[in-house]
């Protein structure tokens, strides 16, 4: 029976058993696409990654990402978690930077060993459709007065699109309960399949924003920590001057409502009309083992 090694890590962790879980498979290039999808569904984390080889290709490591329902071109916490495994289990000596090759393009991850943080530089953001409050309030099952109409409800992408929805309060964030029928009607003709709501009120006073991310389309009713969506959020905050400045360096909490508290660090700034986005967090290894193919 053929076997393959895998590890489990918690990404954007705020301590053991917090953050977003990720399973990482090494030397997985010979696994058929169908079986990769079956493995991801069997594990049933929000994402599972497969490092195709220990060798570099075009300066980076080829990686594929699967949710329980389908393959995705890019995702945030799989980027940091996979880079952590490459740094600690594949390389003979640690590097300051590692490049990962995804279907959505190359992403560079840097290591701040002093703070035990990993950082990814995301692709340049694109800003898409703006939606009205009436339609979104029905999807979120909240009154439209809970939505902050001082900022747009908009599709944003740095590789994986998300619909960003500004809410006025933490209480409004807590009230959100996705109407699945309205949700699937909404996303049918949209690039974004996930919805991120955010509030300037937080559970922890040290943090700057509280967020929730919903992606039932991918088999993830609610995500514990979403690096891709938070990168989109960082770009959105800069573009619309949410904090009344052109650069941000903030802490974001996520996952409290599903008892997986997570902590993400966002840095972004406007550089001559382009918005540079960096998302950081800690990674903790939880387990390792063998998978029977």
mmCIF file with all atom_site columns, N, CA, C and O in Angstrom, residues 102-136:
data_model
loop_
_atom_site.group_PDB
_atom_site.id
_atom_site.type_symbol
_atom_site.label_atom_id
_atom_site.label_alt_id
_atom_site.label_comp_id
_atom_site.label_asym_id
_atom_site.label_entity_id
_atom_site.label_seq_id
_atom_site.pdbx_PDB_ins_code
_atom_site.Cartn_x
_atom_site.Cartn_y
_atom_site.Cartn_z
_atom_site.occupancy
_atom_site.B_iso_or_equiv
_atom_site.pdbx_formal_charge
_atom_site.auth_seq_id
_atom_site.auth_comp_id
_atom_site.auth_asym_id
_atom_site.auth_atom_id
_atom_site.pdbx_PDB_model_num
ATOM 1   N N  . UNK A 1 102 ? 0.943   28.936 -7.304  1.00 0.00 ? 102 UNK A N  1
ATOM 2   C CA . UNK A 1 102 ? -0.450  28.508 -7.306  1.00 0.00 ? 102 UNK A CA 1
ATOM 3   C C  . UNK A 1 102 ? -1.039  28.679 -8.696  1.00 0.00 ? 102 UNK A C  1
ATOM 4   O O  . UNK A 1 102 ? -0.470  29.356 -9.555  1.00 0.00 ? 102 UNK A O  1
ATOM 5   N N  . UNK A 1 103 ? -2.192  28.120 -8.914  1.00 0.00 ? 103 UNK A N  1
ATOM 6   C CA . UNK A 1 103 ? -2.879  28.339 -10.186 1.00 0.00 ? 103 UNK A CA 1
ATOM 7   C C  . UNK A 1 103 ? -3.200  29.816 -10.378 1.00 0.00 ? 103 UNK A C  1
ATOM 8   O O  . UNK A 1 103 ? -3.306  30.293 -11.501 1.00 0.00 ? 103 UNK A O  1
ATOM 9   N N  . UNK A 1 104 ? -3.352  30.548 -9.270  1.00 0.00 ? 104 UNK A N  1
ATOM 10  C CA . UNK A 1 104 ? -3.640  31.976 -9.346  1.00 0.00 ? 104 UNK A CA 1
ATOM 11  C C  . UNK A 1 104 ? -2.397  32.843 -9.465  1.00 0.00 ? 104 UNK A C  1
ATOM 12  O O  . UNK A 1 104 ? -2.506  34.069 -9.489  1.00 0.00 ? 104 UNK A O  1
ATOM 13  N N  . UNK A 1 105 ? -1.211  32.229 -9.527  1.00 0.00 ? 105 UNK A N  1
ATOM 14  C CA . UNK A 1 105 ? 0.018   32.995 -9.661  1.00 0.00 ? 105 UNK A CA 1
ATOM 15  C C  . UNK A 1 105 ? 0.998   32.718 -8.528  1.00 0.00 ? 105 UNK A C  1
ATOM 16  O O  . UNK A 1 105 ? 0.723   31.944 -7.608  1.00 0.00 ? 105 UNK A O  1
ATOM 17  N N  . UNK A 1 106 ? 2.161   33.361 -8.587  1.00 0.00 ? 106 UNK A N  1
ATOM 18  C CA . UNK A 1 106 ? 3.187   33.182 -7.566  1.00 0.00 ? 106 UNK A CA 1
ATOM 19  C C  . UNK A 1 106 ? 2.937   34.104 -6.373  1.00 0.00 ? 106 UNK A C  1
ATOM 20  O O  . UNK A 1 106 ? 2.571   35.266 -6.542  1.00 0.00 ? 106 UNK A O  1
ATOM 21  N N  . UNK A 1 107 ? 3.148   33.561 -5.179  1.00 0.00 ? 107 UNK A N  1
ATOM 22  C CA . UNK A 1 107 ? 3.035   34.336 -3.946  1.00 0.00 ? 107 UNK A CA 1
ATOM 23  C C  . UNK A 1 107 ? 4.313   34.145 -3.139  1.00 0.00 ? 107 UNK A C  1
ATOM 24  O O  . UNK A 1 107 ? 4.784   33.012 -2.959  1.00 0.00 ? 107 UNK A O  1
ATOM 25  N N  . UNK A 1 108 ? 4.865   35.258 -2.654  1.00 0.00 ? 108 UNK A N  1
ATOM 26  C CA . UNK A 1 108 ? 6.071   35.206 -1.824  1.00 0.00 ? 108 UNK A CA 1
ATOM 27  C C  . UNK A 1 108 ? 5.694   35.274 -0.346  1.00 0.00 ? 108 UNK A C  1
ATOM 28  O O  . UNK A 1 108 ? 4.906   36.124 0.065   1.00 0.00 ? 108 UNK A O  1
ATOM 29  N N  . UNK A 1 109 ? 6.275   34.373 0.433   1.00 0.00 ? 109 UNK A N  1
ATOM 30  C CA . UNK A 1 109 ? 6.089   34.363 1.886   1.00 0.00 ? 109 UNK A CA 1
ATOM 31  C C  . UNK A 1 109 ? 7.424   34.678 2.541   1.00 0.00 ? 109 UNK A C  1
ATOM 32  O O  . UNK A 1 109 ? 8.447   34.080 2.201   1.00 0.00 ? 109 UNK A O  1
ATOM 33  N N  . UNK A 1 110 ? 7.429   35.630 3.462   1.00 0.00 ? 110 UNK A N  1
ATOM 34  C CA . UNK A 1 110 ? 8.640   35.989 4.201   1.00 0.00 ? 110 UNK A CA 1
ATOM 35  C C  . UNK A 1 110 ? 8.472   35.612 5.663   1.00 0.00 ? 110 UNK A C  1
ATOM 36  O O  . UNK A 1 110 ? 7.353   35.529 6.175   1.00 0.00 ? 110 UNK A O  1
ATOM 37  N N  . UNK A 1 111 ? 9.615   35.407 6.331   1.00 0.00 ? 111 UNK A N  1
ATOM 38  C CA . UNK A 1 111 ? 9.619   34.921 7.710   1.00 0.00 ? 111 UNK A CA 1
ATOM 39  C C  . UNK A 1 111 ? 10.239  35.965 8.625   1.00 0.00 ? 111 UNK A C  1
ATOM 40  O O  . UNK A 1 111 ? 11.365  36.405 8.406   1.00 0.00 ? 111 UNK A O  1
ATOM 41  N N  . UNK A 1 112 ? 9.475   36.365 9.642   1.00 0.00 ? 112 UNK A N  1
ATOM 42  C CA . UNK A 1 112 ? 9.981   37.246 10.688  1.00 0.00 ? 112 UNK A CA 1
ATOM 43  C C  . UNK A 1 112 ? 10.184  36.384 11.924  1.00 0.00 ? 112 UNK A C  1
ATOM 44  O O  . UNK A 1 112 ? 9.257   36.180 12.721  1.00 0.00 ? 112 UNK A O  1
ATOM 45  N N  . UNK A 1 113 ? 11.387  35.820 12.058  1.00 0.00 ? 113 UNK A N  1
ATOM 46  C CA . UNK A 1 113 ? 11.633  34.863 13.134  1.00 0.00 ? 113 UNK A CA 1
ATOM 47  C C  . UNK A 1 113 ? 11.562  35.492 14.515  1.00 0.00 ? 113 UNK A C  1
ATOM 48  O O  . UNK A 1 113 ? 11.204  34.832 15.497  1.00 0.00 ? 113 UNK A O  1
ATOM 49  N N  . UNK A 1 114 ? 11.898  36.781 14.602  1.00 0.00 ? 114 UNK A N  1
ATOM 50  C CA . UNK A 1 114 ? 11.879  37.453 15.898  1.00 0.00 ? 114 UNK A CA 1
ATOM 51  C C  . UNK A 1 114 ? 10.465  37.504 16.466  1.00 0.00 ? 114 UNK A C  1
ATOM 52  O O  . UNK A 1 114 ? 10.248  37.278 17.660  1.00 0.00 ? 114 UNK A O  1
ATOM 53  N N  . UNK A 1 115 ? 9.488   37.784 15.610  1.00 0.00 ? 115 UNK A N  1
ATOM 54  C CA . UNK A 1 115 ? 8.087   37.857 16.048  1.00 0.00 ? 115 UNK A CA 1
ATOM 55  C C  . UNK A 1 115 ? 7.330   36.564 15.778  1.00 0.00 ? 115 UNK A C  1
ATOM 56  O O  . UNK A 1 115 ? 6.143   36.471 16.074  1.00 0.00 ? 115 UNK A O  1
ATOM 57  N N  . UNK A 1 116 ? 8.019   35.562 15.197  1.00 0.00 ? 116 UNK A N  1
ATOM 58  C CA . UNK A 1 116 ? 7.401   34.279 14.837  1.00 0.00 ? 116 UNK A CA 1
ATOM 59  C C  . UNK A 1 116 ? 6.219   34.469 13.894  1.00 0.00 ? 116 UNK A C  1
ATOM 60  O O  . UNK A 1 116 ? 5.223   33.755 13.969  1.00 0.00 ? 116 UNK A O  1
ATOM 61  N N  . UNK A 1 117 ? 6.347   35.439 13.002  1.00 0.00 ? 117 UNK A N  1
ATOM 62  C CA . UNK A 1 117 ? 5.278   35.718 12.049  1.00 0.00 ? 117 UNK A CA 1
ATOM 63  C C  . UNK A 1 117 ? 5.706   35.333 10.641  1.00 0.00 ? 117 UNK A C  1
ATOM 64  O O  . UNK A 1 117 ? 6.874   35.470 10.274  1.00 0.00 ? 117 UNK A O  1
ATOM 65  N N  . UNK A 1 118 ? 4.742   34.855 9.866   1.00 0.00 ? 118 UNK A N  1
ATOM 66  C CA . UNK A 1 118 ? 4.915   34.651 8.440   1.00 0.00 ? 118 UNK A CA 1
ATOM 67  C C  . UNK A 1 118 ? 4.078   35.704 7.726   1.00 0.00 ? 118 UNK A C  1
ATOM 68  O O  . UNK A 1 118 ? 2.959   36.000 8.149   1.00 0.00 ? 118 UNK A O  1
ATOM 69  N N  . UNK A 1 119 ? 4.628   36.256 6.632   1.00 0.00 ? 119 UNK A N  1
ATOM 70  C CA . UNK A 1 119 ? 3.932   37.290 5.874   1.00 0.00 ? 119 UNK A CA 1
ATOM 71  C C  . UNK A 1 119 ? 3.836   36.897 4.414   1.00 0.00 ? 119 UNK A C  1
ATOM 72  O O  . UNK A 1 119 ? 4.802   36.389 3.845   1.00 0.00 ? 119 UNK A O  1
ATOM 73  N N  . UNK A 1 120 ? 2.691   37.117 3.813   1.00 0.00 ? 120 UNK A N  1
ATOM 74  C CA . UNK A 1 120 ? 2.551   36.916 2.375   1.00 0.00 ? 120 UNK A CA 1
ATOM 75  C C  . UNK A 1 120 ? 2.227   38.242 1.715   1.00 0.00 ? 120 UNK A C  1
ATOM 76  O O  . UNK A 1 120 ? 1.456   39.046 2.234   1.00 0.00 ? 120 UNK A O  1
ATOM 77  N N  . UNK A 1 121 ? 2.863   38.469 0.566   1.00 0.00 ? 121 UNK A N  1
ATOM 78  C CA . UNK A 1 121 ? 2.537   39.632 -0.254  1.00 0.00 ? 121 UNK A CA 1
ATOM 79  C C  . UNK A 1 121 ? 1.531   39.184 -1.305  1.00 0.00 ? 121 UNK A C  1
ATOM 80  O O  . UNK A 1 121 ? 1.831   38.338 -2.138  1.00 0.00 ? 121 UNK A O  1
ATOM 81  N N  . UNK A 1 122 ? 0.336   39.746 -1.239  1.00 0.00 ? 122 UNK A N  1
ATOM 82  C CA . UNK A 1 122 ? -0.711  39.326 -2.153  1.00 0.00 ? 122 UNK A CA 1
ATOM 83  C C  . UNK A 1 122 ? -0.657  40.123 -3.458  1.00 0.00 ? 122 UNK A C  1
ATOM 84  O O  . UNK A 1 122 ? 0.010   41.150 -3.567  1.00 0.00 ? 122 UNK A O  1
ATOM 85  N N  . UNK A 1 123 ? -1.373  39.619 -4.459  1.00 0.00 ? 123 UNK A N  1
ATOM 86  C CA . UNK A 1 123 ? -1.414  40.268 -5.758  1.00 0.00 ? 123 UNK A CA 1
ATOM 87  C C  . UNK A 1 123 ? -2.129  41.609 -5.670  1.00 0.00 ? 123 UNK A C  1
ATOM 88  O O  . UNK A 1 123 ? -2.890  41.867 -4.727  1.00 0.00 ? 123 UNK A O  1
ATOM 89  N N  . UNK A 1 124 ? -1.902  42.450 -6.673  1.00 0.00 ? 124 UNK A N  1
ATOM 90  C CA . UNK A 1 124 ? -2.584  43.739 -6.738  1.00 0.00 ? 124 UNK A CA 1
ATOM 91  C C  . UNK A 1 124 ? -4.101  43.534 -6.733  1.00 0.00 ? 124 UNK A C  1
ATOM 92  O O  . UNK A 1 124 ? -4.625  42.694 -7.461  1.00 0.00 ? 124 UNK A O  1
ATOM 93  N N  . UNK A 1 125 ? -4.824  44.295 -5.922  1.00 0.00 ? 125 UNK A N  1
ATOM 94  C CA . UNK A 1 125 ? -6.279  44.101 -5.834  1.00 0.00 ? 125 UNK A CA 1
ATOM 95  C C  . UNK A 1 125 ? -7.012  44.625 -7.061  1.00 0.00 ? 125 UNK A C  1
ATOM 96  O O  . UNK A 1 125 ? -6.569  45.571 -7.724  1.00 0.00 ? 125 UNK A O  1
ATOM 97  N N  . UNK A 1 126 ? -8.129  44.019 -7.331  1.00 0.00 ? 126 UNK A N  1
ATOM 98  C CA . UNK A 1 126 ? -9.073  44.545 -8.319  1.00 0.00 ? 126 UNK A CA 1
ATOM 99  C C  . UNK A 1 126 ? -10.399 44.766 -7.606  1.00 0.00 ? 126 UNK A C  1
ATOM 100 O O  . UNK A 1 126 ? -10.764 44.016 -6.693  1.00 0.00 ? 126 UNK A O  1
ATOM 101 N N  . UNK A 1 127 ? -11.113 45.803 -8.031  1.00 0.00 ? 127 UNK A N  1
ATOM 102 C CA . UNK A 1 127 ? -12.374 46.177 -7.389  1.00 0.00 ? 127 UNK A CA 1
ATOM 103 C C  . UNK A 1 127 ? -13.504 46.026 -8.401  1.00 0.00 ? 127 UNK A C  1
ATOM 104 O O  . UNK A 1 127 ? -13.457 46.593 -9.495  1.00 0.00 ? 127 UNK A O  1
ATOM 105 N N  . UNK A 1 128 ? -14.506 45.244 -8.032  1.00 0.00 ? 128 UNK A N  1
ATOM 106 C CA . UNK A 1 128 ? -15.587 44.915 -8.950  1.00 0.00 ? 128 UNK A CA 1
ATOM 107 C C  . UNK A 1 128 ? -16.907 45.577 -8.605  1.00 0.00 ? 128 UNK A C  1
ATOM 108 O O  . UNK A 1 128 ? -16.951 46.740 -8.198  1.00 0.00 ? 128 UNK A O  1
ATOM 109 N N  . UNK A 1 129 ? -17.970 44.806 -8.737  1.00 0.00 ? 129 UNK A N  1
ATOM 110 C CA . UNK A 1 129 ? -19.329 45.325 -8.592  1.00 0.00 ? 129 UNK A CA 1
ATOM 111 C C  . UNK A 1 129 ? -19.603 45.889 -7.199  1.00 0.00 ? 129 UNK A C  1
ATOM 112 O O  . UNK A 1 129 ? -19.106 45.384 -6.197  1.00 0.00 ? 129 UNK A O  1
ATOM 113 N N  . UNK A 1 130 ? -20.423 46.924 -7.170  1.00 0.00 ? 130 UNK A N  1
ATOM 114 C CA . UNK A 1 130 ? -20.937 47.473 -5.916  1.00 0.00 ? 130 UNK A CA 1
ATOM 115 C C  . UNK A 1 130 ? -22.414 47.090 -5.817  1.00 0.00 ? 130 UNK A C  1
ATOM 116 O O  . UNK A 1 130 ? -23.170 47.261 -6.779  1.00 0.00 ? 130 UNK A O  1
ATOM 117 N N  . UNK A 1 131 ? -22.818 46.568 -4.659  1.00 0.00 ? 131 UNK A N  1
ATOM 118 C CA . UNK A 1 131 ? -24.184 46.076 -4.476  1.00 0.00 ? 131 UNK A CA 1
ATOM 119 C C  . UNK A 1 131 ? -24.950 46.965 -3.504  1.00 0.00 ? 131 UNK A C  1
ATOM 120 O O  . UNK A 1 131 ? -24.351 47.701 -2.702  1.00 0.00 ? 131 UNK A O  1
ATOM 121 N N  . UNK A 1 132 ? -26.284 46.876 -3.552  1.00 0.00 ? 132 UNK A N  1
ATOM 122 C CA . UNK A 1 132 ? -27.108 47.710 -2.673  1.00 0.00 ? 132 UNK A CA 1
ATOM 123 C C  . UNK A 1 132 ? -27.391 47.000 -1.360  1.00 0.00 ? 132 UNK A C  1
ATOM 124 O O  . UNK A 1 132 ? -27.313 45.771 -1.245  1.00 0.00 ? 132 UNK A O  1
ATOM 125 N N  . UNK A 1 133 ? -27.757 47.790 -0.356  1.00 0.00 ? 133 UNK A N  1
ATOM 126 C CA . UNK A 1 133 ? -27.925 47.268 1.004   1.00 0.00 ? 133 UNK A CA 1
ATOM 127 C C  . UNK A 1 133 ? -29.142 46.355 1.143   1.00 0.00 ? 133 UNK A C  1
ATOM 128 O O  . UNK A 1 133 ? -29.112 45.405 1.928   1.00 0.00 ? 133 UNK A O  1
ATOM 129 N N  . UNK A 1 134 ? -30.207 46.633 0.395   1.00 0.00 ? 134 UNK A N  1
ATOM 130 C CA . UNK A 1 134 ? -31.425 45.830 0.540   1.00 0.00 ? 134 UNK A CA 1
ATOM 131 C C  . UNK A 1 134 ? -31.154 44.365 0.241   1.00 0.00 ? 134 UNK A C  1
ATOM 132 O O  . UNK A 1 134 ? -31.563 43.471 1.003   1.00 0.00 ? 134 UNK A O  1
ATOM 133 N N  . UNK A 1 135 ? -30.480 44.102 -0.864  1.00 0.00 ? 135 UNK A N  1
ATOM 134 C CA . UNK A 1 135 ? -30.208 42.724 -1.274  1.00 0.00 ? 135 UNK A CA 1
ATOM 135 C C  . UNK A 1 135 ? -29.303 42.023 -0.264  1.00 0.00 ? 135 UNK A C  1
ATOM 136 O O  . UNK A 1 135 ? -29.535 40.862 0.110   1.00 0.00 ? 135 UNK A O  1
ATOM 137 N N  . UNK A 1 136 ? -28.266 42.715 0.209   1.00 0.00 ? 136 UNK A N  1
ATOM 138 C CA . UNK A 1 136 ? -27.312 42.100 1.135   1.00 0.00 ? 136 UNK A CA 1
ATOM 139 C C  . UNK A 1 136 ? -27.942 41.868 2.506   1.00 0.00 ? 136 UNK A C  1
ATOM 140 O O  . UNK A 1 136 ? -27.668 40.858 3.161   1.00 0.00 ? 136 UNK A O  1
#
